[in-house]
PDB file of C-alpha atoms in Angstrom:
ATOM      1  CA  ASN A   1      95.253  61.818 127.135  1.00  0.00           C
ATOM      2  CA  GLU A   2      95.138  65.605 127.582  1.00  0.00           C
ATOM      3  CA  ALA A   3      97.901  66.286 125.062  1.00  0.00           C
ATOM      4  CA  GLY A   4      95.954  64.358 122.417  1.00  0.00           C
ATOM      5  CA  LEU A   5      92.756  66.288 123.170  1.00  0.00           C
ATOM      6  CA  ALA A   6      94.605  69.613 123.079  1.00  0.00           C
ATOM      7  CA  GLY A   7      96.142  68.597 119.758  1.00  0.00           C
ATOM      8  CA  GLU A   8      92.727  67.693 118.349  1.00  0.00           C
ATOM      9  CA  ALA A   9      91.445  71.131 119.364  1.00  0.00           C
ATOM     10  CA  LEU A  10      94.125  72.697 117.142  1.00  0.00           C
ATOM     11  CA  ILE A  11      92.844  70.985 113.979  1.00  0.00           C
ATOM     12  CA  PRO A  12      90.011  73.493 113.219  1.00  0.00           C
ATOM     13  CA  VAL A  13      92.377  76.367 114.024  1.00  0.00           C
ATOM     14  CA  ALA A  14      94.975  74.985 111.606  1.00  0.00           C
ATOM     15  CA  GLU A  15      92.313  74.406 108.929  1.00  0.00           C
ATOM     16  CA  GLN A  16      91.155  78.035 109.224  1.00  0.00           C
ATOM     17  CA  VAL A  17      94.713  79.386 109.098  1.00  0.00           C
ATOM     18  CA  ILE A  18      95.403  77.285 105.979  1.00  0.00           C
ATOM     19  CA  ALA A  19      92.207  78.566 104.312  1.00  0.00           C
ATOM     20  CA  ASP A  20      93.082  82.187 105.165  1.00  0.00           C
ATOM     21  CA  LEU A  21      96.653  81.843 103.868  1.00  0.00           C
ATOM     22  CA  GLU A  22      95.422  80.144 100.702  1.00  0.00           C
ATOM     23  CA  LEU A  23      93.015  83.011  99.973  1.00  0.00           C
ATOM     24  CA  SER A  24      95.757  85.558 100.651  1.00  0.00           C
ATOM     25  CA  ILE A  25      98.120  83.827  98.201  1.00  0.00           C
ATOM     26  CA  GLN A  26      95.418  83.456  95.536  1.00  0.00           C
ATOM     27  CA  THR A  27      94.358  87.117  95.682  1.00  0.00           C
ATOM     28  CA  GLY A  28      97.747  88.721  96.366  1.00  0.00           C
ATOM     29  CA  LEU A  29     100.500  89.737  93.984  1.00  0.00           C
ATOM     30  CA  PRO A  30     101.139  86.742  91.666  1.00  0.00           C
ATOM     31  CA  PHE A  31     104.587  85.962  93.002  1.00  0.00           C
ATOM     32  CA  LYS A  32     105.528  82.263  92.800  1.00  0.00           C
ATOM     33  CA  THR A  33     101.875  81.462  93.491  1.00  0.00           C
ATOM     34  CA  GLU A  34     102.017  77.794  92.477  1.00  0.00           C
ATOM     35  CA  GLU A  35     105.075  77.074  94.630  1.00  0.00           C
ATOM     36  CA  ARG A  36     103.595  78.821  97.671  1.00  0.00           C
ATOM     37  CA  LEU A  37     100.247  77.025  97.285  1.00  0.00           C
ATOM     38  CA  ASP A  38     102.049  73.677  96.849  1.00  0.00           C
ATOM     39  CA  ALA A  39     103.937  74.232 100.125  1.00  0.00           C
ATOM     40  CA  LEU A  40     100.689  75.123 101.883  1.00  0.00           C
ATOM     41  CA  ASN A  41      98.938  72.070 100.436  1.00  0.00           C
ATOM     42  CA  GLU A  42     101.730  69.866 101.759  1.00  0.00           C
ATOM     43  CA  ILE A  43     101.052  71.206 105.262  1.00  0.00           C
ATOM     44  CA  ARG A  44      97.296  70.655 104.747  1.00  0.00           C
ATOM     45  CA  SER A  45      97.955  67.082 103.664  1.00  0.00           C
ATOM     46  CA  GLN A  46     100.057  66.398 106.770  1.00  0.00           C
ATOM     47  CA  LEU A  47      97.212  67.697 108.927  1.00  0.00           C
ATOM     48  CA  GLU A  48      94.517  65.697 107.102  1.00  0.00           C
ATOM     49  CA  THR A  49      96.458  62.415 107.047  1.00  0.00           C
ATOM     50  CA  GLY A  50      97.776  62.762 110.580  1.00  0.00           C
ATOM     51  CA  ALA A  51     101.345  62.503 109.258  1.00  0.00           C
ATOM     52  CA  GLN A  52     102.199  65.397 111.583  1.00  0.00           C
ATOM     53  CA  ALA A  53     100.665  66.033 115.007  1.00  0.00           C
ATOM     54  CA  PRO A  54      98.499  69.202 115.120  1.00  0.00           C
ATOM     55  CA  PRO A  55     100.995  71.142 117.292  1.00  0.00           C
ATOM     56  CA  ARG A  56     103.723  70.414 114.718  1.00  0.00           C
ATOM     57  CA  VAL A  57     101.410  71.532 111.918  1.00  0.00           C
ATOM     58  CA  ILE A  58     100.767  74.784 113.801  1.00  0.00           C
ATOM     59  CA  ASN A  59     104.553  75.288 114.084  1.00  0.00           C
ATOM     60  CA  ARG A  60     104.963  74.723 110.342  1.00  0.00           C
ATOM     61  CA  LEU A  61     102.094  77.146 109.644  1.00  0.00           C
ATOM     62  CA  TRP A  62     103.728  79.786 111.842  1.00  0.00           C
ATOM     63  CA  SER A  63     106.967  79.391 109.913  1.00  0.00           C
ATOM     64  CA  PHE A  64     105.046  79.586 106.613  1.00  0.00           C
ATOM     65  CA  TYR A  65     103.253  82.727 107.826  1.00  0.00           C
ATOM     66  CA  GLU A  66     106.587  84.332 108.771  1.00  0.00           C
ATOM     67  CA  ASP A  67     107.853  83.610 105.234  1.00  0.00           C
ATOM     68  CA  GLU A  68     104.719  85.231 103.780  1.00  0.00           C
ATOM     69  CA  LEU A  69     105.199  88.256 106.024  1.00  0.00           C
ATOM     70  CA  ARG A  70     108.829  88.557 104.901  1.00  0.00           C
ATOM     71  CA  LEU A  71     107.625  88.683 101.277  1.00  0.00           C
ATOM     72  CA  THR A  72     105.657  91.841 102.057  1.00  0.00           C
ATOM     73  CA  ARG A  73     108.794  93.791 102.887  1.00  0.00           C
ATOM     74  CA  GLU A  74     111.389  92.276 100.583  1.00  0.00           C
ATOM     75  CA  ASN A  75     112.466  93.762  97.282  1.00  0.00           C
ATOM     76  CA  GLY A  76     114.214  91.292  95.062  1.00  0.00           C
ATOM     77  CA  LEU A  77     115.067  89.792  91.721  1.00  0.00           C
ATOM     78  CA  HIS A  78     113.658  86.302  91.093  1.00  0.00           C
ATOM     79  CA  THR A  79     112.882  83.896  88.281  1.00  0.00           C
ATOM     80  CA  GLN A  80     109.421  82.477  87.707  1.00  0.00           C
ATOM     81  CA  ILE A  81     107.130  81.237  84.983  1.00  0.00           C
ATOM     82  CA  ILE A  82     104.484  83.809  84.060  1.00  0.00           C
ATOM     83  CA  PRO A  83     101.427  83.684  81.800  1.00  0.00           C
ATOM     84  CA  LEU A  84     102.048  85.970  78.813  1.00  0.00           C
ATOM     85  CA  GLY A  85     100.331  86.015  75.441  1.00  0.00           C
ATOM     86  CA  GLY A  86      98.584  82.699  76.110  1.00  0.00           C
ATOM     87  CA  GLN A  87     101.853  80.950  76.957  1.00  0.00           C
ATOM     88  CA  ARG A  88     103.805  80.125  80.098  1.00  0.00           C
ATOM     89  CA  VAL A  89     107.092  82.024  79.840  1.00  0.00           C
ATOM     90  CA  LEU A  90     110.204  81.828  82.022  1.00  0.00           C
ATOM     91  CA  SER A  91     110.931  85.374  83.176  1.00  0.00           C
ATOM     92  CA  ASP A  92     112.996  87.386  85.548  1.00  0.00           C
ATOM     93  CA  VAL A  93     110.784  89.323  87.946  1.00  0.00           C
ATOM     94  CA  VAL A  94     111.465  92.141  90.355  1.00  0.00           C
ATOM     95  CA  LYS A  95     109.051  92.119  93.267  1.00  0.00           C
ATOM     96  CA  LEU A  96     108.766  95.273  95.346  1.00  0.00           C
ATOM     97  CA  GLY A  97     107.173  94.066  98.566  1.00  0.00           C
ATOM     98  CA  THR A  98     103.517  93.477  97.815  1.00  0.00           C
ATOM     99  CA  ILE A  99     103.199  96.797  96.005  1.00  0.00           C
ATOM    100  CA  ALA A 100     104.450  96.094  92.497  1.00  0.00           C
ATOM    101  CA  MET A 101     106.035  93.498  90.266  1.00  0.00           C
ATOM    102  CA  TYR A 102     107.835  93.896  86.945  1.00  0.00           C
ATOM    103  CA  PHE A 103     109.105  91.307  84.493  1.00  0.00           C
ATOM    104  CA  GLN A 104     111.636  90.802  81.717  1.00  0.00           C
ATOM    105  CA  THR A 105     111.413  87.720  79.526  1.00  0.00           C
ATOM    106  CA  ARG A 106     114.431  85.981  78.046  1.00  0.00           C
ATOM    107  CA  ASP A 107     113.254  87.055  74.573  1.00  0.00           C
ATOM    108  CA  GLY A 108     113.331  90.752  75.485  1.00  0.00           C
ATOM    109  CA  ARG A 109     109.745  91.573  76.500  1.00  0.00           C
ATOM    110  CA  SER A 110     109.175  93.786  79.542  1.00  0.00           C
ATOM    111  CA  GLY A 111     106.125  94.603  81.557  1.00  0.00           C
ATOM    112  CA  GLN A 112     104.363  94.847  84.856  1.00  0.00           C
ATOM    113  CA  VAL A 113     101.721  93.133  86.886  1.00  0.00           C
ATOM    114  CA  VAL A 114      98.432  95.027  86.942  1.00  0.00           C
ATOM    115  CA  ARG A 115      95.340  94.423  89.026  1.00  0.00           C
ATOM    116  CA  GLN A 116      92.239  93.637  87.002  1.00  0.00           C
ATOM    117  CA  GLY A 117      89.166  93.331  89.210  1.00  0.00           C
ATOM    118  CA  ASP A 118      89.874  90.511  91.652  1.00  0.00           C
ATOM    119  CA  SER A 119      92.796  89.106  89.715  1.00  0.00           C
ATOM    120  CA  TRP A 120      96.189  90.074  88.327  1.00  0.00           C
ATOM    121  CA  ARG A 121      97.513  90.226  84.772  1.00  0.00           C
ATOM    122  CA  PHE A 122     101.031  90.314  83.346  1.00  0.00           C
ATOM    123  CA  GLN A 123     100.919  93.262  80.952  1.00  0.00           C
ATOM    124  CA  GLU A 124     103.606  93.780  78.348  1.00  0.00           C
ATOM    125  CA  LEU A 125     104.710  97.414  77.986  1.00  0.00           C
ATOM    126  CA  GLU A 126     105.266  99.089  74.621  1.00  0.00           C
ATOM    127  CA  SER A 127     106.635 102.520  75.542  1.00  0.00           C
ATOM    128  CA  ALA A 128     110.403 102.847  75.182  1.00  0.00           C
ATOM    129  CA  ALA A 129     110.462 105.074  78.292  1.00  0.00           C
ATOM    130  CA  ASP A 130     108.622 102.441  80.380  1.00  0.00           C
ATOM    131  CA  ILE A 131     110.867  99.645  79.089  1.00  0.00           C
ATOM    132  CA  GLY A 132     113.941 101.754  79.895  1.00  0.00           C
ATOM    133  CA  GLN A 133     112.735 102.368  83.441  1.00  0.00           C
ATOM    134  CA  ILE A 134     112.204  98.631  83.963  1.00  0.00           C
ATOM    135  CA  ALA A 135     115.661  97.900  82.497  1.00  0.00           C
ATOM    136  CA  THR A 136     117.223 100.333  84.991  1.00  0.00           C
ATOM    137  CA  LEU A 137     115.379  98.648  87.879  1.00  0.00           C
ATOM    138  CA  PHE A 138     116.512  95.161  86.787  1.00  0.00           C
ATOM    139  CA  ASP A 139     120.090  96.359  86.251  1.00  0.00           C
ATOM    140  CA  SER A 140     120.164  97.834  89.763  1.00  0.00           C
ATOM    141  CA  MET A 141     118.752  94.659  91.311  1.00  0.00           C
ATOM    142  CA  GLN A 142     121.322  92.537  89.461  1.00  0.00           C
ATOM    143  CA  LYS A 143     124.047  94.758  90.921  1.00  0.00           C
ATOM    144  CA  GLN A 144     122.570  94.225  94.420  1.00  0.00           C
ATOM    145  CA  ILE A 145     121.399  97.853  94.591  1.00  0.00           C
ATOM    146  CA  ARG A 146     118.150  97.336  96.472  1.00  0.00           C
ATOM    147  CA  SER A 147     117.546 100.858  97.711  1.00  0.00           C
ATOM    148  CA  GLY A 148     117.249 104.218  96.016  1.00  0.00           C
ATOM    149  CA  TYR A 149     114.810 106.240  93.958  1.00  0.00           C
ATOM    150  CA  PHE A 150     113.405 104.604  90.828  1.00  0.00           C
ATOM    151  CA  GLU A 151     111.078 106.044  88.226  1.00  0.00           C
ATOM    152  CA  LEU A 152     108.763 103.244  87.141  1.00  0.00           C
ATOM    153  CA  PRO A 153     105.803 102.903  84.771  1.00  0.00           C
ATOM    154  CA  ASN A 154     103.303 103.149  87.650  1.00  0.00           C
ATOM    155  CA  GLY A 155     104.978 106.207  89.157  1.00  0.00           C
ATOM    156  CA  SER A 156     108.117 106.651  91.213  1.00  0.00           C
ATOM    157  CA  VAL A 157     109.148 104.658  94.238  1.00  0.00           C
ATOM    158  CA  ALA A 158     111.836 105.102  96.848  1.00  0.00           C
ATOM    159  CA  LEU A 159     113.139 101.751  98.050  1.00  0.00           C
ATOM    160  CA  GLU A 160     114.758 101.272 101.411  1.00  0.00           C
ATOM    161  CA  THR A 161     116.730  98.230 102.420  1.00  0.00           C
ATOM    162  CA  SER A 162     115.209  96.557 105.462  1.00  0.00           C
ATOM    163  CA  PRO A 163     117.534  95.214 108.154  1.00  0.00           C
TER     164      PRO A 163
END
């Protein structure tokens, strides 16, 4: 059966794509990392168990890849659990593409994600000016203002709304 053989030939391709996406998620901005890895692992499981035919797995991977690509250009307000002060804390986060991410916890702490070697860290900010800049960004995002010029702790950024 030629279709079966062609499908089998897709398995190593799918495995490589999954490995590449997994590495990208693990080393990229820590945005909903667990959820994204769980979704990728579900696709991996379907490939390994044969629950989905390899061409279907490739289609799911393409869709997953498109979602990942969309994350690189989206600016938005989200909720996620972040590691902070040795605890897992529910926070609001503003993600600016794959350039920067800021957080506000429900108990009033604010901060940003900073790169530390090969990993990322959620760093609480102390400066009133920095906290004010983050508050302005969050306020704008809550009001659906997703473009404009914002002064932020890591410098200034001009956001444009993508179509």
